[in-house]
CSV table of C-alpha atoms and ligand atoms in Angstrom, one decimal:
chain,number,residue,atom,x,y,z
V,121,UNK,CA,0.0,0.0,0.0
V,122,UNK,CA,1.3,3.4,-1.0
V,123,UNK,CA,1.9,6.4,1.3
V,124,UNK,CA,2.5,10.0,0.7
V,125,UNK,CA,5.4,11.7,2.5
V,126,UNK,CA,4.8,15.4,2.6
V,127,UNK,CA,7.2,18.1,3.9
V,128,UNK,CA,4.9,21.0,4.4
V,129,UNK,CA,5.1,24.7,5.1
V,130,UNK,CA,6.0,26.1,1.7
V,131,UNK,CA,3.4,28.2,-0.3
V,132,UNK,CA,2.5,26.6,-3.6
V,133,UNK,CA,3.4,28.5,-6.8
V,134,UNK,CA,2.7,27.5,-10.4
V,135,UNK,CA,0.0,26.0,-12.6
V,136,UNK,CA,-2.2,23.0,-11.7
V,137,UNK,CA,-4.2,21.6,-14.6
V,138,UNK,CA,-7.7,20.1,-14.0
V,139,UNK,CA,-8.5,16.6,-15.4
V,140,UNK,CA,-11.8,15.3,-16.8
V,141,UNK,CA,-14.6,14.7,-14.4
V,142,UNK,CA,-14.7,11.4,-12.5
V,143,UNK,CA,-18.4,11.7,-11.6
V,144,UNK,CA,-19.4,12.3,-15.2
V,145,UNK,CA,-16.8,9.6,-16.3
V,146,UNK,CA,-18.6,6.8,-14.4
V,147,UNK,CA,-22.2,6.8,-15.8
V,148,UNK,CA,-21.3,7.9,-19.4
V,149,UNK,CA,-19.2,4.8,-20.3
V,150,UNK,CA,-22.0,2.7,-18.8
V,151,UNK,CA,-24.6,4.3,-21.0
V,152,UNK,CA,-22.4,3.9,-24.1
V,153,UNK,CA,-21.4,0.3,-23.4
V,154,UNK,CA,-24.8,-1.1,-22.4
V,155,UNK,CA,-27.2,1.1,-24.4
V,156,UNK,CA,-25.2,1.8,-27.6
V,157,UNK,CA,-25.7,-0.5,-30.6
V,158,UNK,CA,-22.6,1.0,-32.3
V,159,UNK,CA,-19.1,1.9,-30.9
V,160,UNK,CA,-18.5,5.0,-28.8
V,161,UNK,CA,-15.4,7.0,-27.9
V,162,UNK,CA,-15.2,9.0,-24.6
V,163,UNK,CA,-12.4,11.6,-24.4
V,164,UNK,CA,-10.8,13.7,-21.6
V,165,UNK,CA,-11.0,10.7,-19.4
V,166,UNK,CA,-8.9,10.9,-16.2
V,167,UNK,CA,-6.5,8.1,-15.3
V,168,UNK,CA,-8.2,7.0,-12.1
V,169,UNK,CA,-8.8,3.8,-10.2
V,170,UNK,CA,-12.5,4.3,-10.3
V,171,UNK,CA,-12.5,4.6,-14.1
V,172,UNK,CA,-10.4,1.4,-14.3
V,173,UNK,CA,-12.9,-0.4,-11.9
V,174,UNK,CA,-15.8,0.7,-14.1
V,175,UNK,CA,-14.0,-0.5,-17.2
V,176,UNK,CA,-13.4,-3.9,-15.5
V,177,UNK,CA,-17.0,-4.1,-14.6
V,178,UNK,CA,-18.1,-3.4,-18.2
V,179,UNK,CA,-15.6,-5.9,-19.5
V,180,UNK,CA,-16.9,-8.4,-17.0
V,181,UNK,CA,-20.4,-7.9,-18.5
V,182,UNK,CA,-18.9,-8.7,-21.9
V,183,UNK,CA,-18.4,-5.2,-23.3
V,184,UNK,CA,-15.1,-4.6,-25.1
V,185,UNK,CA,-13.7,-1.5,-23.4
V,186,UNK,CA,-10.2,-0.1,-23.8
V,187,UNK,CA,-8.9,2.6,-21.6
V,188,UNK,CA,-5.7,4.6,-22.1
V,189,UNK,CA,-4.3,8.0,-23.0
V,190,UNK,CA,-7.4,9.9,-21.8
V,191,UNK,CA,-9.6,7.9,-24.1
V,192,UNK,CA,-12.2,5.2,-23.5
V,193,UNK,CA,-13.0,3.1,-26.6
V,194,UNK,CA,-16.2,1.2,-26.1
V,195,UNK,CA,-17.2,-1.5,-28.6
V,196,UNK,CA,-20.9,-2.3,-29.0
V,197,UNK,CA,-22.2,-5.7,-28.0
V,198,UNK,CA,-25.4,-7.5,-29.0
V,199,UNK,CA,-25.7,-9.3,-25.8
V,200,UNK,CA,-24.2,-8.9,-22.4
V,201,UNK,CA,-24.0,-10.8,-19.1
V,202,UNK,CA,-26.5,-9.1,-16.9
V,203,UNK,CA,-24.8,-9.9,-13.5
V,204,UNK,CA,-22.6,-7.4,-11.7
V,205,UNK,CA,-20.9,-9.5,-8.9
V,206,UNK,CA,-20.0,-8.5,-5.4
V,207,UNK,CA,-16.3,-8.4,-5.9
V,208,UNK,CA,-16.6,-5.5,-8.4
V,209,UNK,CA,-19.6,-3.7,-6.9
V,210,UNK,CA,-18.0,-3.6,-3.4
V,211,UNK,CA,-15.0,-1.6,-4.8
V,212,UNK,CA,-17.2,1.1,-6.1
V,213,UNK,CA,-20.8,2.1,-5.4
V,214,UNK,CA,-21.2,3.7,-8.8
V,215,UNK,CA,-21.4,0.1,-10.1
V,216,UNK,CA,-25.2,0.4,-9.4
V,217,UNK,CA,-25.3,2.5,-12.6
V,218,UNK,CA,-25.4,-0.7,-14.6
V,219,UNK,CA,-28.9,-1.5,-13.2
V,220,UNK,CA,-31.0,0.8,-15.3
V,221,UNK,CA,-29.4,0.3,-18.6
V,222,UNK,CA,-29.2,-3.5,-18.4
V,223,UNK,CA,-32.8,-3.6,-17.4
V,224,UNK,CA,-33.8,-1.3,-20.3
V,225,UNK,CA,-31.9,-3.1,-23.0
V,226,UNK,CA,-31.9,-6.7,-21.9
V,227,UNK,CA,-35.0,-6.9,-19.6
V,228,UNK,CA,-33.0,-8.1,-16.6
V,229,UNK,CA,-30.2,-6.9,-14.3
V,230,UNK,CA,-28.6,-8.7,-11.3
V,231,UNK,CA,-26.5,-6.3,-9.3
V,232,UNK,CA,-24.8,-7.2,-6.0
V,233,UNK,CA,-26.3,-5.0,-3.3
V,234,UNK,CA,-23.8,-2.2,-2.7
V,235,UNK,CA,-22.9,-2.0,1.0
V,236,UNK,CA,-22.4,1.0,3.2
V,237,UNK,CA,-19.0,2.8,3.1
V,238,UNK,CA,-16.8,5.0,5.3
V,239,UNK,CA,-19.0,8.0,4.8
V,240,UNK,CA,-22.1,6.4,6.3
V,241,UNK,CA,-25.2,4.6,5.0
V,242,UNK,CA,-25.7,5.0,1.3
V,243,UNK,CA,-28.9,3.3,0.4
V,244,UNK,CA,-30.2,2.6,-3.1
V,245,UNK,CA,-34.0,2.7,-2.4
V,246,UNK,CA,-34.6,5.7,-4.6
V,247,UNK,CA,-32.9,3.9,-7.6
V,248,UNK,CA,-35.2,0.9,-7.0
V,249,UNK,CA,-38.3,3.0,-6.6
V,250,UNK,CA,-37.6,4.6,-9.9
V,251,UNK,CA,-37.2,1.2,-11.7
V,252,UNK,CA,-40.4,0.0,-10.1
V,253,UNK,CA,-42.2,3.1,-11.3
V,254,UNK,CA,-41.1,2.1,-14.8
V,255,UNK,CA,-42.7,-1.3,-14.4
V,256,UNK,CA,-39.8,-3.4,-13.2
V,257,UNK,CA,-40.2,-6.1,-10.6
V,258,UNK,CA,-37.4,-5.9,-7.9
V,259,UNK,CA,-36.3,-8.7,-5.6
V,260,UNK,CA,-33.3,-8.9,-3.3
V,261,UNK,CA,-31.9,-12.4,-3.0
V,262,UNK,CA,-28.6,-13.8,-1.8
V,263,UNK,CA,-27.2,-10.2,-1.7
V,264,UNK,CA,-28.3,-9.4,-5.3
V,265,UNK,CA,-30.8,-6.9,-6.5
V,266,UNK,CA,-32.7,-8.7,-9.2
V,267,UNK,CA,-34.6,-6.4,-11.5
V,268,UNK,CA,-36.8,-7.7,-14.4
V,269,UNK,CA,-39.2,-6.3,-16.9
V,270,UNK,CA,-40.2,-7.5,-20.4
V,271,UNK,CA,-40.7,-3.9,-21.4
V,272,UNK,CA,-40.2,-0.8,-19.3
V,273,UNK,CA,-43.1,1.8,-19.6
V,274,UNK,CA,-42.7,5.5,-19.2
V,275,UNK,CA,-44.1,6.9,-15.9
V,276,UNK,CA,-44.5,10.1,-13.9
V,277,UNK,CA,-42.4,9.9,-10.7
V,278,UNK,CA,-40.7,11.9,-8.0
V,279,UNK,CA,-37.2,10.8,-7.0
V,280,UNK,CA,-37.1,12.9,-3.8
V,281,UNK,CA,-35.3,11.2,-0.9
V,282,UNK,CA,-34.9,11.9,2.8
V,283,UNK,CA,-31.7,13.9,2.1
V,284,UNK,CA,-33.1,15.6,-1.0
V,285,UNK,CA,-32.5,14.7,-4.6
V,286,UNK,CA,-30.2,11.8,-5.6
V,287,UNK,CA,-27.6,12.2,-8.4
V,288,UNK,CA,-27.2,8.4,-8.8
V,289,UNK,CA,-30.9,7.6,-8.9
V,290,UNK,CA,-31.6,10.4,-11.4
V,291,UNK,CA,-28.9,9.1,-13.7
V,292,UNK,CA,-29.9,5.5,-13.3
V,293,UNK,CA,-33.6,6.1,-14.0
V,294,UNK,CA,-32.7,8.3,-17.0
V,295,UNK,CA,-30.6,5.5,-18.5
V,296,UNK,CA,-33.5,3.1,-18.1
V,297,UNK,CA,-36.2,5.5,-19.4
V,298,UNK,CA,-34.4,6.3,-22.7
V,299,UNK,CA,-35.5,2.9,-24.0
V,300,UNK,CA,-38.9,2.7,-22.2
V,301,UNK,CA,-42.2,2.8,-24.1
V,302,UNK,CA,-43.7,6.3,-23.9
V,303,UNK,CA,-42.8,9.3,-21.8
V,304,UNK,CA,-41.2,9.4,-18.4
V,305,UNK,CA,-41.3,12.5,-16.2
V,306,UNK,CA,-38.8,12.6,-13.4
V,307,UNK,CA,-39.7,15.2,-10.8
V,308,UNK,CA,-37.4,16.2,-8.0
V,309,UNK,CA,-34.5,15.2,-10.3
V,310,UNK,CA,-30.9,16.0,-9.2
V,311,UNK,CA,-29.6,19.1,-11.0
V,312,UNK,CA,-25.9,18.4,-10.6
V,313,UNK,CA,-23.9,19.2,-13.8
V,314,UNK,CA,-23.0,15.5,-14.2
V,315,UNK,CA,-26.7,14.7,-14.8
V,316,UNK,CA,-26.8,17.2,-17.6
V,317,UNK,CA,-23.6,15.7,-19.1
V,318,UNK,CA,-25.0,12.2,-19.0
V,319,UNK,CA,-28.2,13.6,-20.8
V,320,UNK,CA,-25.9,15.3,-23.3
V,321,UNK,CA,-24.2,12.0,-24.1
V,322,UNK,CA,-27.5,10.1,-24.2
V,323,UNK,CA,-28.9,12.7,-26.6
V,324,UNK,CA,-25.8,12.3,-28.8
V,325,UNK,CA,-26.7,8.6,-28.8
V,326,UNK,CA,-30.2,9.4,-30.1
V,327,UNK,CA,-32.2,9.7,-26.9
V,328,UNK,CA,-34.9,12.3,-26.5
V,329,UNK,CA,-34.4,14.1,-23.2
V,330,UNK,CA,-35.6,17.6,-22.1
V,331,UNK,CA,-34.9,19.5,-18.9
V,332,UNK,CA,-31.8,17.6,-17.7
V,333,UNK,CA,-30.1,20.1,-15.2
V,334,UNK,CA,-33.5,21.2,-14.0
V,335,UNK,CA,-35.8,19.7,-11.3
V,336,UNK,CA,-38.1,18.1,-14.0
V,337,UNK,CA,-36.7,15.9,-16.7
V,338,UNK,CA,-38.9,14.6,-19.5
V,339,UNK,CA,-37.7,11.5,-21.5
V,340,UNK,CA,-39.4,10.1,-24.5
V,341,UNK,CA,-38.4,6.5,-25.1
V,342,UNK,CA,-36.8,5.4,-28.4
V,343,UNK,CA,-36.4,2.0,-30.0
V,344,UNK,CA,-32.6,1.9,-29.8
V,345,UNK,CA,-29.6,4.1,-29.3
V,346,UNK,CA,-26.4,4.2,-31.3
V,347,UNK,CA,-22.9,5.0,-30.0
V,348,UNK,CA,-21.4,8.5,-29.7
V,349,UNK,CA,-18.2,10.5,-29.3
V,350,UNK,CA,-18.3,12.5,-26.1
V,351,UNK,CA,-15.7,14.6,-24.2
V,352,UNK,CA,-15.9,14.7,-20.4
V,353,UNK,CA,-16.1,18.1,-18.7
V,354,UNK,CA,-13.5,19.3,-16.2
V,355,UNK,CA,-13.8,17.8,-12.7
V,356,UNK,CA,-15.4,20.5,-10.5
V,357,UNK,CA,-14.4,18.8,-7.3
V,358,UNK,CA,-10.8,18.4,-8.3
V,359,UNK,CA,-10.8,22.1,-9.4
V,360,UNK,CA,-12.1,23.1,-6.0
V,361,UNK,CA,-9.6,20.9,-4.2
V,362,UNK,CA,-6.6,22.6,-6.0
V,363,UNK,CA,-8.0,26.1,-5.5
V,364,UNK,CA,-8.1,25.1,-1.8
V,365,UNK,CA,-4.5,23.8,-2.0
V,366,UNK,CA,-3.4,27.3,-3.2
V,367,UNK,CA,-5.5,28.9,-0.4
V,368,UNK,CA,-4.4,26.7,2.5
V,369,UNK,CA,-0.6,27.1,1.7
V,370,UNK,CA,-1.2,30.9,1.1
V,371,UNK,CA,0.4,30.4,-2.3
V,372,UNK,CA,0.1,31.9,-5.7
V,373,UNK,CA,-1.2,29.4,-8.1
V,374,UNK,CA,-3.3,29.1,-11.3
V,375,UNK,CA,-5.8,26.3,-11.6
V,376,UNK,CA,-6.0,25.7,-15.3
V,377,UNK,CA,-9.1,24.4,-17.1
V,378,UNK,CA,-11.8,24.9,-14.4
V,379,UNK,CA,-15.4,25.5,-15.2
V,380,UNK,CA,-16.4,28.6,-13.2
V,381,UNK,CA,-20.2,28.3,-13.5
V,382,UNK,CA,-20.0,24.9,-11.8
V,383,UNK,CA,-18.2,26.2,-8.8
V,384,UNK,CA,-20.5,29.0,-7.6
V,385,UNK,CA,-21.1,28.0,-4.0
V,386,UNK,CA,-17.4,27.2,-3.4
V,387,UNK,CA,-16.1,30.4,-4.9
V,388,UNK,CA,-18.7,32.4,-3.0
V,389,UNK,CA,-17.5,31.0,0.4
V,390,UNK,CA,-13.8,31.4,-0.5
V,391,UNK,CA,-14.3,35.0,-1.5
V,392,UNK,CA,-16.0,35.6,1.9
V,393,UNK,CA,-13.0,33.9,3.5
V,394,UNK,CA,-10.8,36.6,1.8
V,395,UNK,CA,-9.2,34.2,-0.7
V,396,UNK,CA,-8.6,36.2,-3.9
V,397,UNK,CA,-9.8,34.5,-7.1
V,398,UNK,CA,-9.0,36.1,-10.4
V,399,UNK,CA,-10.4,34.5,-13.5
V,400,UNK,CA,-9.1,34.6,-17.0
V,401,UNK,CA,-11.2,32.3,-19.2
V,402,UNK,CA,-10.9,28.8,-17.6
V,403,UNK,CA,-7.9,29.8,-15.5
V,404,UNK,CA,-8.2,31.0,-12.0
V,405,UNK,CA,-5.4,32.6,-10.0
V,406,UNK,CA,-5.6,31.9,-6.3
V,407,UNK,CA,-3.8,34.3,-3.8
V,408,UNK,CA,-4.2,35.1,-0.2
V,409,UNK,CA,-3.0,38.7,0.4
V,410,UNK,CA,-4.5,38.9,3.9
V,411,UNK,CA,-5.4,36.4,6.5
V,412,UNK,CA,-8.0,33.6,6.0
V,413,UNK,CA,-11.4,34.4,7.5
V,414,UNK,CA,-13.6,31.8,9.1
V,415,UNK,CA,-16.8,31.3,7.2
V,416,UNK,CA,-19.7,28.9,8.0
V,417,UNK,CA,-20.8,26.4,5.4
V,418,UNK,CA,-23.8,24.1,5.0
V,419,UNK,CA,-23.5,21.4,2.4
V,420,UNK,CA,-26.4,20.9,0.1
V,421,UNK,CA,-27.4,19.5,-3.3
V,422,UNK,CA,-26.3,21.5,-6.3
V,423,UNK,CA,-26.0,24.5,-6.6
V,424,UNK,CA,-25.4,24.3,-2.9
V,425,UNK,CA,-22.0,23.7,-1.3
V,426,UNK,CA,-20.8,20.2,-2.4
V,427,UNK,CA,-20.4,17.5,0.2
V,428,UNK,CA,-17.4,16.4,-1.8
V,429,UNK,CA,-15.6,19.6,-0.9
V,430,UNK,CA,-16.6,19.7,2.8
V,431,UNK,CA,-13.5,17.9,4.0
V,432,UNK,CA,-11.0,20.1,2.0
V,433,UNK,CA,-12.9,23.2,3.1
V,434,UNK,CA,-12.6,22.1,6.7
V,435,UNK,CA,-8.8,21.9,6.2
V,436,UNK,CA,-8.8,25.5,5.2
V,437,UNK,CA,-10.9,26.6,8.2
V,438,UNK,CA,-8.4,24.9,10.5
V,439,UNK,CA,-6.0,27.6,9.5
V,440,UNK,CA,-8.5,30.5,9.5
V,441,UNK,CA,-8.9,33.3,12.0
V,442,UNK,CA,-12.0,32.7,14.0
V,443,UNK,CA,-14.6,29.9,14.3
V,444,UNK,CA,-16.5,28.2,11.5
V,445,UNK,CA,-19.5,26.0,11.7
V,446,UNK,CA,-19.7,23.3,9.1
V,447,UNK,CA,-23.0,21.5,8.7
V,448,UNK,CA,-23.0,18.3,6.6
V,449,UNK,CA,-26.5,17.7,5.3
V,450,UNK,CA,-25.9,15.0,2.6
V,451,UNK,CA,-23.8,12.3,4.2
V,452,UNK,CA,-24.3,13.0,7.9
V,453,UNK,CA,-21.4,10.8,9.1
V,454,UNK,CA,-18.9,12.3,6.8
V,455,UNK,CA,-16.4,13.7,9.4
V,456,UNK,CA,-13.8,11.0,9.6
V,457,UNK,CA,-11.1,13.4,8.5
V,458,UNK,CA,-11.7,15.6,11.6
V,459,UNK,CA,-10.1,13.1,13.9
V,460,UNK,CA,-7.0,12.9,11.7
V,461,UNK,CA,-6.8,16.7,11.4
V,462,UNK,CA,-6.9,16.9,15.2
V,463,UNK,CA,-3.8,14.7,15.2
V,464,UNK,CA,-2.1,17.5,13.3
V,465,UNK,CA,-3.2,20.1,15.9
V,466,UNK,CA,-6.5,21.2,14.5
V,467,UNK,CA,-9.2,22.4,16.9
V,468,UNK,CA,-12.5,20.7,15.8
V,469,UNK,CA,-15.6,19.8,17.8
V,470,UNK,CA,-18.1,17.4,16.3
V,471,UNK,CA,-21.7,17.3,17.4
V,472,UNK,CA,-23.8,15.1,15.1
V,473,UNK,CA,-23.6,16.5,11.6
V,474,UNK,CA,-22.1,19.8,12.8
V,475,UNK,CA,-18.4,20.5,13.1
V,476,UNK,CA,-17.1,23.7,14.8
V,477,UNK,CA,-13.7,24.5,13.6
V,478,UNK,CA,-11.6,27.1,15.5
V,479,UNK,CA,-8.7,28.3,13.5
V,480,UNK,CA,-5.1,27.6,14.9
V,481,UNK,CA,-1.9,29.4,14.0
V,482,UNK,CA,-0.2,26.3,12.7
V,483,UNK,CA,-0.7,22.6,12.0
V,484,UNK,CA,2.1,20.2,12.6
V,485,UNK,CA,3.0,17.2,10.5
V,486,UNK,CA,1.9,13.8,11.8
V,487,UNK,CA,1.2,10.2,10.5
V,488,UNK,CA,-2.4,10.2,9.4
V,489,UNK,CA,-4.7,7.8,7.5
V,490,UNK,CA,-7.1,8.5,4.6
V,491,UNK,CA,-10.5,7.0,5.3
V,492,UNK,CA,-12.2,8.0,2.0
V,493,UNK,CA,-11.4,9.9,-1.2
V,494,UNK,CA,-12.1,13.5,-0.1
V,495,UNK,CA,-11.0,12.8,3.5
V,496,UNK,CA,-7.7,11.7,2.0
V,497,UNK,CA,-7.4,14.9,0.0
V,498,UNK,CA,-7.8,17.1,3.0
V,499,UNK,CA,-4.9,15.3,4.7
V,500,UNK,CA,-2.7,16.0,1.7
V,501,UNK,CA,-3.8,19.7,1.9
V,502,UNK,CA,-3.2,19.9,5.6
V,503,UNK,CA,0.2,18.2,5.1
V,504,UNK,CA,1.2,20.8,2.6
V,505,UNK,CA,0.3,23.6,5.0
V,506,UNK,CA,1.7,21.9,8.2
V,507,UNK,CA,5.1,22.4,9.7
V,508,UNK,CA,7.3,19.3,9.3
V,509,UNK,CA,6.6,15.9,7.9
V,510,UNK,CA,3.2,14.3,7.3
V,511,UNK,CA,2.8,10.7,6.2
V,512,UNK,CA,-0.6,10.0,4.7
V,513,UNK,CA,-1.4,6.3,4.5
V,514,UNK,CA,-4.1,4.4,2.5
V,515,UNK,CA,-3.4,6.6,-0.6
V,516,UNK,CA,-5.5,4.2,-2.6
V,517,UNK,CA,-8.5,6.2,-1.5
V,518,UNK,CA,-7.0,9.3,-3.1
V,519,UNK,CA,-6.0,7.5,-6.3
V,520,UNK,CA,-9.7,6.7,-6.8
V,521,UNK,CA,-10.4,10.3,-7.7
V,522,UNK,CA,-7.3,12.4,-8.2
V,523,UNK,CA,-5.3,11.9,-11.3
V,524,UNK,CA,-1.4,12.1,-11.0
V,525,UNK,CA,-1.9,14.1,-7.8
V,526,UNK,CA,1.7,14.1,-6.6
V,527,UNK,CA,3.0,15.1,-10.0
V,528,UNK,CA,0.5,18.0,-10.3
V,529,UNK,CA,1.4,19.2,-6.8
V,530,UNK,CA,5.1,18.8,-7.3
V,531,UNK,CA,4.9,20.9,-10.4
V,532,UNK,CA,3.5,23.7,-8.2
V,533,UNK,CA,6.4,23.4,-5.8
V,534,UNK,CA,5.1,20.9,-3.3
V,535,UNK,CA,7.4,18.5,-1.5
V,536,UNK,CA,5.4,15.3,-1.8
V,537,UNK,CA,6.7,11.8,-2.5
V,538,UNK,CA,4.9,8.5,-3.1
V,539,UNK,CA,6.4,5.7,-1.1
V,540,UNK,CA,5.4,2.0,-1.9
V,541,UNK,CA,5.9,-0.7,0.7
C,52,LIG,C1,-22.9,11.2,-6.1
C,52,LIG,C2,-21.4,11.4,-6.3
C,52,LIG,C3,-20.7,11.6,-4.9
C,52,LIG,C4,-21.4,12.8,-4.2
C,52,LIG,C5,-22.9,12.6,-4.1
C,52,LIG,C6,-23.6,13.8,-3.5
C,52,LIG,C7,-21.0,10.0,-8.2
C,52,LIG,C8,-20.3,8.8,-8.8
C,52,LIG,N1,-20.9,10.2,-6.9
C,52,LIG,O1,-23.1,10.0,-5.3
C,52,LIG,O2,-19.4,11.9,-5.2
C,52,LIG,O3,-20.9,12.9,-2.9
C,52,LIG,O4,-23.5,12.3,-5.4
C,52,LIG,O5,-23.4,14.9,-4.3
C,52,LIG,O6,-21.5,10.9,-8.9
C,52,LIG,N2,-29.9,8.4,-1.0
C,52,LIG,C9,-30.9,7.6,-0.5
C,52,LIG,N3,-31.4,6.6,-1.3
C,52,LIG,C10,-30.9,6.3,-2.6
C,52,LIG,C11,-29.9,7.1,-3.1
C,52,LIG,C12,-29.4,8.2,-2.2
C,52,LIG,O7,-31.4,7.8,0.6
C,52,LIG,O8,-31.4,5.4,-3.2
C,52,LIG,C13,-29.3,9.5,-0.2
C,52,LIG,C14,-27.8,9.3,0.1
C,52,LIG,O9,-27.6,8.5,1.2
C,52,LIG,C15,-27.4,10.7,0.3
C,52,LIG,C16,-28.3,11.5,-0.6
C,52,LIG,O10,-29.4,10.7,-0.9
C,52,LIG,O11,-27.7,11.1,1.6
C,52,LIG,C17,-27.6,11.9,-1.9
C,52,LIG,O12,-27.0,10.8,-2.5
C,52,LIG,P1,-26.8,10.7,-4.1
C,52,LIG,O13,-27.0,12.0,-4.7
C,52,LIG,O14,-27.6,9.5,-4.6
C,52,LIG,O15,-25.2,10.3,-4.2
C,52,LIG,P2,-24.5,9.3,-5.2
C,52,LIG,O16,-25.2,9.4,-6.5
C,52,LIG,O17,-24.3,8.0,-4.5
């Protein structure tokens, strides 16, 4: 297992490029591989563990998928194995994305039930409710979700859940409804940019979708979909993470290739915190001419503050002047990183889904452990800002979602080494 050894304390300076979006890069290849009757090519694909896991899952289903050099080449298949087994699904929850498209195209899907994970319970009931609304029968047997339908039929449904809308359920139902008979209306749909991107790719494949990116999506089913060429958008969470790397080290960096309109809530909070952000097209220069101010944050569904940036933002607040209240509304147990940050000298009190962070003058390097992808990233950020040496273990969590992270940070002056056992 790899570790990062970081010698912190130096401000970052230089240019950090943004890669293609992981969260758009998971459903889009699934749609292309399972729903397309001709070949597809996805470009701007980040080199990430999660993308390789998805490619393995699709190959396991019988789809010829090649991944390399930022490209995913997906061959069309007339028939596929409809079973996604435990060993692949347990590695990545997004494996549930195969459910809707397999059901729509082949009338059956058997997907191992995804378990919980380090950020708390992550149920799939909204996905299943959506498939049932389209006329599928659902059973859970021997750890598998078994969904069947001779022909899906369009329906009018709400996908609202206890924590609000669901990105995954909206995407999954959309991938099923594109081949259903008649019109499907999804109300309370997730409006995250990744949903609009998936709809963009499905539309390029011949689907009829209106309203993706708004709360109501209308889908008129078609007989079949062909393949498409589609370029993934920049990763908005990676963009925010590197903007925070510049801020927490009080550096002077440019984050290159970011999509400003997808980052509204994060940019708003950072501006309040007195981080200076100067945009030139898709480049943003990050500087910290004054101190960092403490600013409260509540996570929410898009366009609210993303839960996927909560950990990294908490890192910044550890170094701010004052007290910040961080409320996690999406994954209410998602504070594992707080304990590790405390080991580095942070002052954080947790009460349920509320963290109160009192800024300290300095963090000090320590051995720490990544518990999930974004929790891993904040430890890297804190390590860059801390005095002395930080060793981050369980780097495999970080590799799931950050392409060439140590190379990108080193190019901006960071002292970070990957050490393999
Ligand atoms: C996606 C993102 C993830 C991000 C999350 C929230 C991908 C691959 N992952 O995850 O990085 O953190 O959106 O922005 O795009 N819920 C239910 N029942 C369900 C489904 C979800 O109760 O059937 C709950 C979840 O537990 C959570 C909330 O709804 O509290 C939102 O989850 P959802 O939007 O579905 O997240 P994912 O699609 O899993």
